[in-house]
Amino acid sequence: MLKKVDLEGATFVEGFPGIGLVGPMSISYMIDKLAMEYVGFIDGSNFPPLISIHKGEPMPPVRLYYAKESKIITIFAEFAMPLDLVYEIVQTVYGFVIKNKIKKIYSIGGLPVNQGTGAQKAVTGVFGVASKKALAVAMQKAGLKPISEGVSTGVSALLLTKSKVDEIDNINLMVAVQPGIVDPAYAESAIVCLNKLMSLDIDVSELDKEAKQVEAKISEIINKHKESHETYKNAVNDSGPSMYA
Amino acid sequence: MLKKVDLEGATFVEGFPGIGLVGPMSISYMIDKLAMEYVGFIDGSNFPPLISIHKGEPMPPVRLYYAKESKIITIFAEFAMPLDLVYEIVQTVYGFVIKNKIKKIYSIGGLPVNQGTGAQKAVTGVFGVASKKALAVAMQKAGLKPISEGVSTGVSALLLTKSKVDEIDNINLMVAVQPGIVDPAYAESAIVCLNKLMSLDIDVSELDKEAKQVEAKISEIINKHKESHETYKNAVNDSGPSMYA
Amino acid sequence: MLKKVDLEGATFVEGFPGIGLVGPMSISYMIDKLAMEYVGFIDGSNFPPLISIHKGEPMPPVRLYYAKESKIITIFAEFAMPLDLVYEIVQTVYGFVIKNKIKKIYSIGGLPVNQGTGAQKAVTGVFGVASKKALAVAMQKAGLKPISEGVSTGVSALLLTKSKVDEIDNINLMVAVQPGIVDPAYAESAIVCLNKLMSLDIDVSELDKEAKQVEAKISEIINKHKESHETYKNAVNDSGPSMYA
Amino acid sequence: MLKKVDLEGATFVEGFPGIGLVGPMSISYMIDKLAMEYVGFIDGSNFPPLISIHKGEPMPPVRLYYAKESKIITIFAEFAMPLDLVYEIVQTVYGFVIKNKIKKIYSIGGLPVNQGTGAQKAVTGVFGVASKKALAVAMQKAGLKPISEGVSTGVSALLLTKSKVDEIDNINLMVAVQPGIVDPAYAESAIVCLNKLMSLDIDVSELDKEAKQVEAKISEIINKHKESHETYKNAVNDSGPSMYA
Amino acid sequence: MLKKVDLEGATFVEGFPGIGLVGPMSISYMIDKLAMEYVGFIDGSNFPPLISIHKGEPMPPVRLYYAKESKIITIFAEFAMPLDLVYEIVQTVYGFVIKNKIKKIYSIGGLPVNQGTGAQKAVTGVFGVASKKALAVAMQKAGLKPISEGVSTGVSALLLTKSKVDEIDNINLMVAVQPGIVDPAYAESAIVCLNKLMSLDIDVSELDKEAKQVEAKISEIINKHKESHETYKNAVNDSGPSMYA
């Protein structure tokens, strides 16, 4: 935490990179539209050695942003998260939630659905699962379709379990996505629900442009990470057309 | 443990997912028919990051259920258990048994048998092995065929060894299953024996429907788990028909 | 140790599964013929999760047996020992030897030899190497052929090094075996030597039957162990002819 | 640290081997031209077991050199750095910076760019990113092109993040390099910028010769390292034309 | 250390198995010709579980020998050293050197050179690198060719770095060897240099015979080690022509 902010009673919004990149697209857009302030970052010795450069400034890849007025704290991760970091991140994030007396969590992710074929239409919309039954009305009003039976994975899933035990309000928003597709419409669906859940009025008309940048950035990070593994080998070993060959 | 229950002298029934899914099918059905109450869960940092959603509620994948009247505590695992978690789970479960002064354990699993060929009939029925010789009569009355020489593996096997040392009553019920087949008749055989061993009267007529759900759920979990490994790669790297391509 | 026995000055006989299964065949037969008593077992968190069932009773796979009259303690392992357990087992076994003031160790194993071809006869017999020069006469009387130069591996080899440092009598009996062959004659050769070394009179006429059982049991354990790795995958993932497919 | 030098307020220049070998070529040349003194080395238990021999003297592969007059401390690594050493090296190097009250860091690396094709010219020049906005003027004067959006990896990237938090002046110099090419012109570009940034006057006319030596040396180290993995196998196992065959 | 010997001011000679087996051949021969006494051994929990049998006696694979008259302590390793043991061995060996106030180290190894082709003659002779410049004259007198620029790896290389820091006399003797060849002439070259460096008079006329034994022994150890990995599998699993099949 670079800046001290009072988060008691604040709302936490998270969405680590996953299927359809719904989380990062939505959160990046929300940060922009609410003019949220960069207030800190998360680091870990098992994180890949990467930094992002934004507007000429070096930034850690997992960052916290805060909107004072609406009391929303969010986490933006430009980061290809390996599965074995899930527990470490959950520990860190949930510890942060508890320590700061945050009382509400919204998680944004994707729910893989099959492509509609022929007469059968593809499943669409935003599904929801909550840590408390009392949140059912709010979910319905926000247009979330309840999931009756199913399975959920990753950071959001584990935060939900912990929230349930500690009686923290937590709703997982799962946007129906088709595997292999990254579409700003996914983020639009999520933002529309967030608007209702948090009484916000985020305009979604510029999502297309923003989403494109997020996708490009995360693709670059993943490629950079791969590259840094291979860089040395390429540079020296198979140095091919060396100046001295 | 979410709810404090007095388990002194209670009976513990376990059956982690294994060949034929006999354990989960039997236990899920027993929970339903005895209207057992959800009283707690087991967690571990090496467990895959998954939650189940039941009737709209998020649930941890390894849960404890309790039937007050018959004093039965059981564990239901919607969980594709990797072999390297066996010892950790055995430690946790057996510690729970000892701490709560539980005096009887019934384990439910499958015993792989070859398919009958030609004149030779396939082996069927439920086999048993106990932690004490004194349990032989009870086993016989319940219709269990004693195993004279053999080998047993997994959580049930290790609980049996520990029970023998500590003189806890423990019977391993091993239903003869044909590798690659998941059949509700396996769970039916196990429930029939449990009825006799614990003087219960669980009606097995609806097992077919319940078993189907269990199989579907565990298949989904396994697929989800695989998916979460591959999700990111698919979403971004090989993002194929991206909106921006 | 399940039963307290005074082992001061006792003789320890070990023979973990290795080439030709000479150790387990010999020791199992000795336990039977000397009517040795089951007095304890060895456990370890890295051992594969397996139990043996003998005469209807569950047993740990690595067990100690004791013959009071001849003061012999032996270890029988129904256990496919991975190489990375060697040090852990040596630590445990040797610690047991020292703590109990055991003064003599006989190890039984196989020495791989090439098959005789044409005029050249195959090497046969039992070879020996001892922790002390003073044991040479006893070795010769027992019919052991001394090894002048060579290499030895595994639990027996490391016990021998430790015995030499601590001046414990230790003889490694290495029966010449042809790789890929399991023959009760190997165990017979070992028992004949043990008879002479320990002034016993074990009748070797029934070794053939016993050895067959030991081989079958250990094969079963190895297969079970493999199976338990694959079981779940087969049961659920590739569940092929499921009842509900 | 072999020699005690007062580094308070000194400038630290680093450039671990990476794409294009820009760092090692530049730093080796700077050490030579500024007649910098060998003052210490960095060691780690995970480093490959290698030493360099320079002018007949054995040297550790990661060494510190100091120029008293211009108060520059630099690190030269003849070392094929595996990715999993990045954090360990960053910890060590940054700890050294803090402990010695060093106030400025310049990092030298390569930025992979695509080869120009047809009408499109290849990107060239030196790009920069800094830990503080106040360094923008200095960067511009030195001819560095600012990076607005992007990603950076490795030791330099992590040092930059840490410098930003602790308000240490840090500029990453990233020379545009074509993957697979090692060209002394890369180092020349870097040195020209360093001259301006640190008011030095290093003559770049002999860079070609020096760079050739650096490339040859690092190639040798990488090959040696591979060799030491394979050496024994080749020497004994597949010993082919042995004197005794 | 089995025997207490005063090593203050003694000379340490080491040569772990590496390319051309120069070290083990030279050291084994020196032990024999100087009638050095077996005084101790080195053990480690990561060492492969092997023992050597010499003249009927079991011996650990890494042993210390001492020549009282010439005050030489040497280490003989019948051991296929995996690369990941290098640091552990260096720590142990160098700790031994420091603790015993040993003041001189000679390391013997091979330097891979290309085969001479056509008019170009193959590189031959013994190369040297020392921890101090003051040793240059002694090296020259002993016929060692100085290495001006190069790279060195393994136990000898790391001992050299440490010796340089602590100002211990250390000379690495590197005999030019052709990869894939094991030739007693390599050891002869090394011994001739050692004779001059330590004012010894070891007769090299019997090196051929001795070297043959060393090569055979180490080949056997490597094969045994491989075998012990495969032994069980072969014995039981693929037991092919079992007596009971």
mmCIF file with all atom_site columns, N, CA and C in Angstrom, chain A residues 23-70:
data_model
loop_
_atom_site.group_PDB
_atom_site.id
_atom_site.type_symbol
_atom_site.label_atom_id
_atom_site.label_alt_id
_atom_site.label_comp_id
_atom_site.label_asym_id
_atom_site.label_entity_id
_atom_site.label_seq_id
_atom_site.pdbx_PDB_ins_code
_atom_site.Cartn_x
_atom_site.Cartn_y
_atom_site.Cartn_z
_atom_site.occupancy
_atom_site.B_iso_or_equiv
_atom_site.pdbx_formal_charge
_atom_site.auth_seq_id
_atom_site.auth_comp_id
_atom_site.auth_asym_id
_atom_site.auth_atom_id
_atom_site.pdbx_PDB_model_num
ATOM 1   N N  . GLY A 1 23 ? -12.592 -10.122 -16.459 1.00 0.00 ? 23 GLY A N  1
ATOM 2   C CA . GLY A 1 23 ? -12.186 -9.351  -15.286 1.00 0.00 ? 23 GLY A CA 1
ATOM 3   C C  . GLY A 1 23 ? -11.313 -8.161  -15.644 1.00 0.00 ? 23 GLY A C  1
ATOM 4   N N  . PRO A 1 24 ? -10.130 -8.377  -16.255 1.00 0.00 ? 24 PRO A N  1
ATOM 5   C CA . PRO A 1 24 ? -9.251  -7.245  -16.557 1.00 0.00 ? 24 PRO A CA 1
ATOM 6   C C  . PRO A 1 24 ? -9.920  -6.189  -17.450 1.00 0.00 ? 24 PRO A C  1
ATOM 7   N N  . MET A 1 25 ? -10.697 -6.605  -18.454 1.00 0.00 ? 25 MET A N  1
ATOM 8   C CA . MET A 1 25 ? -11.354 -5.622  -19.326 1.00 0.00 ? 25 MET A CA 1
ATOM 9   C C  . MET A 1 25 ? -12.306 -4.747  -18.522 1.00 0.00 ? 25 MET A C  1
ATOM 10  N N  . SER A 1 26 ? -13.115 -5.371  -17.682 1.00 0.00 ? 26 SER A N  1
ATOM 11  C CA . SER A 1 26 ? -14.104 -4.622  -16.900 1.00 0.00 ? 26 SER A CA 1
ATOM 12  C C  . SER A 1 26 ? -13.427 -3.687  -15.911 1.00 0.00 ? 26 SER A C  1
ATOM 13  N N  . ILE A 1 27 ? -12.442 -4.207  -15.218 1.00 0.00 ? 27 ILE A N  1
ATOM 14  C CA . ILE A 1 27 ? -11.822 -3.426  -14.153 1.00 0.00 ? 27 ILE A CA 1
ATOM 15  C C  . ILE A 1 27 ? -11.016 -2.270  -14.711 1.00 0.00 ? 27 ILE A C  1
ATOM 16  N N  . SER A 1 28 ? -10.276 -2.546  -15.790 1.00 0.00 ? 28 SER A N  1
ATOM 17  C CA . SER A 1 28 ? -9.504  -1.474  -16.409 1.00 0.00 ? 28 SER A CA 1
ATOM 18  C C  . SER A 1 28 ? -10.431 -0.331  -16.836 1.00 0.00 ? 28 SER A C  1
ATOM 19  N N  . TYR A 1 29 ? -11.569 -0.705  -17.381 1.00 0.00 ? 29 TYR A N  1
ATOM 20  C CA . TYR A 1 29 ? -12.523 0.305   -17.844 1.00 0.00 ? 29 TYR A CA 1
ATOM 21  C C  . TYR A 1 29 ? -13.119 1.081   -16.677 1.00 0.00 ? 29 TYR A C  1
ATOM 22  N N  . MET A 1 30 ? -13.430 0.354   -15.620 1.00 0.00 ? 30 MET A N  1
ATOM 23  C CA . MET A 1 30 ? -13.998 0.990   -14.431 1.00 0.00 ? 30 MET A CA 1
ATOM 24  C C  . MET A 1 30 ? -13.004 1.994   -13.821 1.00 0.00 ? 30 MET A C  1
ATOM 25  N N  . ILE A 1 31 ? -11.729 1.576   -13.748 1.00 0.00 ? 31 ILE A N  1
ATOM 26  C CA . ILE A 1 31 ? -10.685 2.459   -13.222 1.00 0.00 ? 31 ILE A CA 1
ATOM 27  C C  . ILE A 1 31 ? -10.652 3.768   -14.017 1.00 0.00 ? 31 ILE A C  1
ATOM 28  N N  . ASP A 1 32 ? -10.734 3.620   -15.332 1.00 0.00 ? 32 ASP A N  1
ATOM 29  C CA . ASP A 1 32 ? -10.669 4.777   -16.216 1.00 0.00 ? 32 ASP A CA 1
ATOM 30  C C  . ASP A 1 32 ? -11.883 5.690   -16.034 1.00 0.00 ? 32 ASP A C  1
ATOM 31  N N  . LYS A 1 33 ? -13.068 5.095   -16.047 1.00 0.00 ? 33 LYS A N  1
ATOM 32  C CA . LYS A 1 33 ? -14.296 5.893   -16.006 1.00 0.00 ? 33 LYS A CA 1
ATOM 33  C C  . LYS A 1 33 ? -14.545 6.529   -14.646 1.00 0.00 ? 33 LYS A C  1
ATOM 34  N N  . LEU A 1 34 ? -14.156 5.838   -13.586 1.00 0.00 ? 34 LEU A N  1
ATOM 35  C CA . LEU A 1 34 ? -14.345 6.409   -12.245 1.00 0.00 ? 34 LEU A CA 1
ATOM 36  C C  . LEU A 1 34 ? -13.123 7.222   -11.819 1.00 0.00 ? 34 LEU A C  1
ATOM 37  N N  . ALA A 1 35 ? -12.147 7.331   -12.747 1.00 0.00 ? 35 ALA A N  1
ATOM 38  C CA . ALA A 1 35 ? -10.916 8.078   -12.423 1.00 0.00 ? 35 ALA A CA 1
ATOM 39  C C  . ALA A 1 35 ? -10.350 7.618   -11.085 1.00 0.00 ? 35 ALA A C  1
ATOM 40  N N  . MET A 1 36 ? -10.247 6.297   -10.943 1.00 0.00 ? 36 MET A N  1
ATOM 41  C CA . MET A 1 36 ? -9.742  5.742   -9.679  1.00 0.00 ? 36 MET A CA 1
ATOM 42  C C  . MET A 1 36 ? -8.250  6.022   -9.529  1.00 0.00 ? 36 MET A C  1
ATOM 43  N N  . GLU A 1 37 ? -7.814  6.130   -8.290  1.00 0.00 ? 37 GLU A N  1
ATOM 44  C CA . GLU A 1 37 ? -6.442  6.512   -8.008  1.00 0.00 ? 37 GLU A CA 1
ATOM 45  C C  . GLU A 1 37 ? -5.597  5.275   -7.701  1.00 0.00 ? 37 GLU A C  1
ATOM 46  N N  . TYR A 1 38 ? -4.364  5.270   -8.239  1.00 0.00 ? 38 TYR A N  1
ATOM 47  C CA . TYR A 1 38 ? -3.422  4.173   -7.979  1.00 0.00 ? 38 TYR A CA 1
ATOM 48  C C  . TYR A 1 38 ? -2.923  4.295   -6.531  1.00 0.00 ? 38 TYR A C  1
ATOM 49  N N  . VAL A 1 39 ? -3.240  3.318   -5.692  1.00 0.00 ? 39 VAL A N  1
ATOM 50  C CA . VAL A 1 39 ? -2.904  3.453   -4.260  1.00 0.00 ? 39 VAL A CA 1
ATOM 51  C C  . VAL A 1 39 ? -1.974  2.372   -3.715  1.00 0.00 ? 39 VAL A C  1
ATOM 52  N N  . GLY A 1 40 ? -1.643  1.384   -4.526  1.00 0.00 ? 40 GLY A N  1
ATOM 53  C CA . GLY A 1 40 ? -0.743  0.356   -3.999  1.00 0.00 ? 40 GLY A CA 1
ATOM 54  C C  . GLY A 1 40 ? -0.609  -0.806  -4.956  1.00 0.00 ? 40 GLY A C  1
ATOM 55  N N  . PHE A 1 41 ? 0.167   -1.800  -4.546  1.00 0.00 ? 41 PHE A N  1
ATOM 56  C CA . PHE A 1 41 ? 0.348   -2.968  -5.410  1.00 0.00 ? 41 PHE A CA 1
ATOM 57  C C  . PHE A 1 41 ? 0.590   -4.219  -4.568  1.00 0.00 ? 41 PHE A C  1
ATOM 58  N N  . ILE A 1 42 ? 0.484   -5.363  -5.216  1.00 0.00 ? 42 ILE A N  1
ATOM 59  C CA . ILE A 1 42 ? 0.768   -6.636  -4.551  1.00 0.00 ? 42 ILE A CA 1
ATOM 60  C C  . ILE A 1 42 ? 1.987   -7.241  -5.208  1.00 0.00 ? 42 ILE A C  1
ATOM 61  N N  . ASP A 1 43 ? 2.862   -7.782  -4.393  1.00 0.00 ? 43 ASP A N  1
ATOM 62  C CA . ASP A 1 43 ? 4.078   -8.377  -4.922  1.00 0.00 ? 43 ASP A CA 1
ATOM 63  C C  . ASP A 1 43 ? 4.252   -9.770  -4.300  1.00 0.00 ? 43 ASP A C  1
ATOM 64  N N  . GLY A 1 44 ? 5.004   -10.609 -4.958  1.00 0.00 ? 44 GLY A N  1
ATOM 65  C CA . GLY A 1 44 ? 5.254   -11.938 -4.408  1.00 0.00 ? 44 GLY A CA 1
ATOM 66  C C  . GLY A 1 44 ? 6.486   -12.521 -5.050  1.00 0.00 ? 44 GLY A C  1
ATOM 67  N N  . SER A 1 45 ? 7.259   -13.276 -4.286  1.00 0.00 ? 45 SER A N  1
ATOM 68  C CA . SER A 1 45 ? 8.527   -13.772 -4.816  1.00 0.00 ? 45 SER A CA 1
ATOM 69  C C  . SER A 1 45 ? 8.317   -14.823 -5.898  1.00 0.00 ? 45 SER A C  1
ATOM 70  N N  . ASN A 1 46 ? 7.085   -15.320 -6.032  1.00 0.00 ? 46 ASN A N  1
ATOM 71  C CA . ASN A 1 46 ? 6.833   -16.287 -7.097  1.00 0.00 ? 46 ASN A CA 1
ATOM 72  C C  . ASN A 1 46 ? 6.205   -15.653 -8.328  1.00 0.00 ? 46 ASN A C  1
ATOM 73  N N  . PHE A 1 47 ? 5.977   -14.345 -8.272  1.00 0.00 ? 47 PHE A N  1
ATOM 74  C CA . PHE A 1 47 ? 5.428   -13.666 -9.439  1.00 0.00 ? 47 PHE A CA 1
ATOM 75  C C  . PHE A 1 47 ? 6.477   -13.647 -10.545 1.00 0.00 ? 47 PHE A C  1
ATOM 76  N N  . PRO A 1 48 ? 6.047   -13.701 -11.811 1.00 0.00 ? 48 PRO A N  1
ATOM 77  C CA . PRO A 1 48 ? 7.026   -13.561 -12.893 1.00 0.00 ? 48 PRO A CA 1
ATOM 78  C C  . PRO A 1 48 ? 7.665   -12.173 -12.859 1.00 0.00 ? 48 PRO A C  1
ATOM 79  N N  . PRO A 1 49 ? 8.951   -12.062 -13.208 1.00 0.00 ? 49 PRO A N  1
ATOM 80  C CA . PRO A 1 49 ? 9.681   -10.785 -13.100 1.00 0.00 ? 49 PRO A CA 1
ATOM 81  C C  . PRO A 1 49 ? 9.309   -9.837  -14.230 1.00 0.00 ? 49 PRO A C  1
ATOM 82  N N  . LEU A 1 50 ? 8.207   -9.146  -14.083 1.00 0.00 ? 50 LEU A N  1
ATOM 83  C CA . LEU A 1 50 ? 7.683   -8.267  -15.119 1.00 0.00 ? 50 LEU A CA 1
ATOM 84  C C  . LEU A 1 50 ? 7.249   -6.932  -14.538 1.00 0.00 ? 50 LEU A C  1
ATOM 85  N N  . ILE A 1 51 ? 7.396   -5.870  -15.315 1.00 0.00 ? 51 ILE A N  1
ATOM 86  C CA . ILE A 1 51 ? 6.738   -4.624  -14.954 1.00 0.00 ? 51 ILE A CA 1
ATOM 87  C C  . ILE A 1 51 ? 5.982   -4.102  -16.175 1.00 0.00 ? 51 ILE A C  1
ATOM 88  N N  . SER A 1 52 ? 4.974   -3.315  -15.912 1.00 0.00 ? 52 SER A N  1
ATOM 89  C CA . SER A 1 52 ? 4.247   -2.654  -16.986 1.00 0.00 ? 52 SER A CA 1
ATOM 90  C C  . SER A 1 52 ? 4.721   -1.213  -17.082 1.00 0.00 ? 52 SER A C  1
ATOM 91  N N  . ILE A 1 53 ? 4.674   -0.662  -18.268 1.00 0.00 ? 53 ILE A N  1
ATOM 92  C CA . ILE A 1 53 ? 4.982   0.755   -18.419 1.00 0.00 ? 53 ILE A CA 1
ATOM 93  C C  . ILE A 1 53 ? 3.699   1.447   -18.875 1.00 0.00 ? 53 ILE A C  1
ATOM 94  N N  . HIS A 1 54 ? 3.223   2.401   -18.081 1.00 0.00 ? 54 HIS A N  1
ATOM 95  C CA . HIS A 1 54 ? 2.006   3.157   -18.398 1.00 0.00 ? 54 HIS A CA 1
ATOM 96  C C  . HIS A 1 54 ? 2.303   4.643   -18.435 1.00 0.00 ? 54 HIS A C  1
ATOM 97  N N  . LYS A 1 55 ? 1.964   5.256   -19.546 1.00 0.00 ? 55 LYS A N  1
ATOM 98  C CA . LYS A 1 55 ? 2.221   6.694   -19.698 1.00 0.00 ? 55 LYS A CA 1
ATOM 99  C C  . LYS A 1 55 ? 3.650   7.037   -19.283 1.00 0.00 ? 55 LYS A C  1
ATOM 100 N N  . GLY A 1 56 ? 4.591   6.174   -19.679 1.00 0.00 ? 56 GLY A N  1
ATOM 101 C CA . GLY A 1 56 ? 5.995   6.427   -19.404 1.00 0.00 ? 56 GLY A CA 1
ATOM 102 C C  . GLY A 1 56 ? 6.456   6.048   -18.009 1.00 0.00 ? 56 GLY A C  1
ATOM 103 N N  . GLU A 1 57 ? 5.525   5.562   -17.185 1.00 0.00 ? 57 GLU A N  1
ATOM 104 C CA . GLU A 1 57 ? 5.930   5.217   -15.815 1.00 0.00 ? 57 GLU A CA 1
ATOM 105 C C  . GLU A 1 57 ? 5.958   3.706   -15.598 1.00 0.00 ? 57 GLU A C  1
ATOM 106 N N  . PRO A 1 58 ? 6.985   3.199   -14.928 1.00 0.00 ? 58 PRO A N  1
ATOM 107 C CA . PRO A 1 58 ? 7.024   1.766   -14.627 1.00 0.00 ? 58 PRO A CA 1
ATOM 108 C C  . PRO A 1 58 ? 6.031   1.440   -13.504 1.00 0.00 ? 58 PRO A C  1
ATOM 109 N N  . MET A 1 59 ? 5.277   0.359   -13.670 1.00 0.00 ? 59 MET A N  1
ATOM 110 C CA . MET A 1 59 ? 4.267   -0.026  -12.684 1.00 0.00 ? 59 MET A CA 1
ATOM 111 C C  . MET A 1 59 ? 4.368   -1.524  -12.394 1.00 0.00 ? 59 MET A C  1
ATOM 112 N N  . PRO A 1 60 ? 4.123   -1.934  -11.155 1.00 0.00 ? 60 PRO A N  1
ATOM 113 C CA . PRO A 1 60 ? 4.071   -3.370  -10.869 1.00 0.00 ? 60 PRO A CA 1
ATOM 114 C C  . PRO A 1 60 ? 2.840   -3.964  -11.573 1.00 0.00 ? 60 PRO A C  1
ATOM 115 N N  . PRO A 1 61 ? 2.850   -5.245  -11.915 1.00 0.00 ? 61 PRO A N  1
ATOM 116 C CA . PRO A 1 61 ? 1.747   -5.788  -12.720 1.00 0.00 ? 61 PRO A CA 1
ATOM 117 C C  . PRO A 1 61 ? 0.436   -6.032  -11.958 1.00 0.00 ? 61 PRO A C  1
ATOM 118 N N  . VAL A 1 62 ? 0.467   -6.070  -10.633 1.00 0.00 ? 62 VAL A N  1
ATOM 119 C CA . VAL A 1 62 ? -0.780  -6.262  -9.873  1.00 0.00 ? 62 VAL A CA 1
ATOM 120 C C  . VAL A 1 62 ? -0.990  -5.037  -8.981  1.00 0.00 ? 62 VAL A C  1
ATOM 121 N N  . ARG A 1 63 ? -1.984  -4.204  -9.340  1.00 0.00 ? 63 ARG A N  1
ATOM 122 C CA . ARG A 1 63 ? -2.100  -2.905  -8.685  1.00 0.00 ? 63 ARG A CA 1
ATOM 123 C C  . ARG A 1 63 ? -3.476  -2.663  -8.079  1.00 0.00 ? 63 ARG A C  1
ATOM 124 N N  . LEU A 1 64 ? -3.492  -1.867  -7.034  1.00 0.00 ? 64 LEU A N  1
ATOM 125 C CA . LEU A 1 64 ? -4.738  -1.485  -6.365  1.00 0.00 ? 64 LEU A CA 1
ATOM 126 C C  . LEU A 1 64 ? -5.120  -0.057  -6.762  1.00 0.00 ? 64 LEU A C  1
ATOM 127 N N  . TYR A 1 65 ? -6.386  0.147   -7.058  1.00 0.00 ? 65 TYR A N  1
ATOM 128 C CA . TYR A 1 65 ? -6.895  1.489   -7.383  1.00 0.00 ? 65 TYR A CA 1
ATOM 129 C C  . TYR A 1 65 ? -8.091  1.789   -6.482  1.00 0.00 ? 65 TYR A C  1
ATOM 130 N N  . TYR A 1 66 ? -8.274  3.065   -6.146  1.00 0.00 ? 66 TYR A N  1
ATOM 131 C CA . TYR A 1 66 ? -9.321  3.440   -5.200  1.00 0.00 ? 66 TYR A CA 1
ATOM 132 C C  . TYR A 1 66 ? -10.135 4.626   -5.722  1.00 0.00 ? 66 TYR A C  1
ATOM 133 N N  . ALA A 1 67 ? -11.464 4.510   -5.584  1.00 0.00 ? 67 ALA A N  1
ATOM 134 C CA . ALA A 1 67 ? -12.352 5.634   -5.901  1.00 0.00 ? 67 ALA A CA 1
ATOM 135 C C  . ALA A 1 67 ? -12.928 6.125   -4.579  1.00 0.00 ? 67 ALA A C  1
ATOM 136 N N  . LYS A 1 68 ? -12.496 7.312   -4.174  1.00 0.00 ? 68 LYS A N  1
ATOM 137 C CA . LYS A 1 68 ? -12.845 7.828   -2.854  1.00 0.00 ? 68 LYS A CA 1
ATOM 138 C C  . LYS A 1 68 ? -14.350 8.041   -2.709  1.00 0.00 ? 68 LYS A C  1
ATOM 139 N N  . GLU A 1 69 ? -14.934 8.675   -3.695  1.00 0.00 ? 69 GLU A N  1
ATOM 140 C CA . GLU A 1 69 ? -16.342 9.052   -3.631  1.00 0.00 ? 69 GLU A CA 1
ATOM 141 C C  . GLU A 1 69 ? -17.246 7.823   -3.425  1.00 0.00 ? 69 GLU A C  1
ATOM 142 N N  . SER A 1 70 ? -17.087 6.854   -4.323  1.00 0.00 ? 70 SER A N  1
ATOM 143 C CA . SER A 1 70 ? -17.957 5.666   -4.236  1.00 0.00 ? 70 SER A CA 1
ATOM 144 C C  . SER A 1 70 ? -17.384 4.603   -3.294  1.00 0.00 ? 70 SER A C  1
#
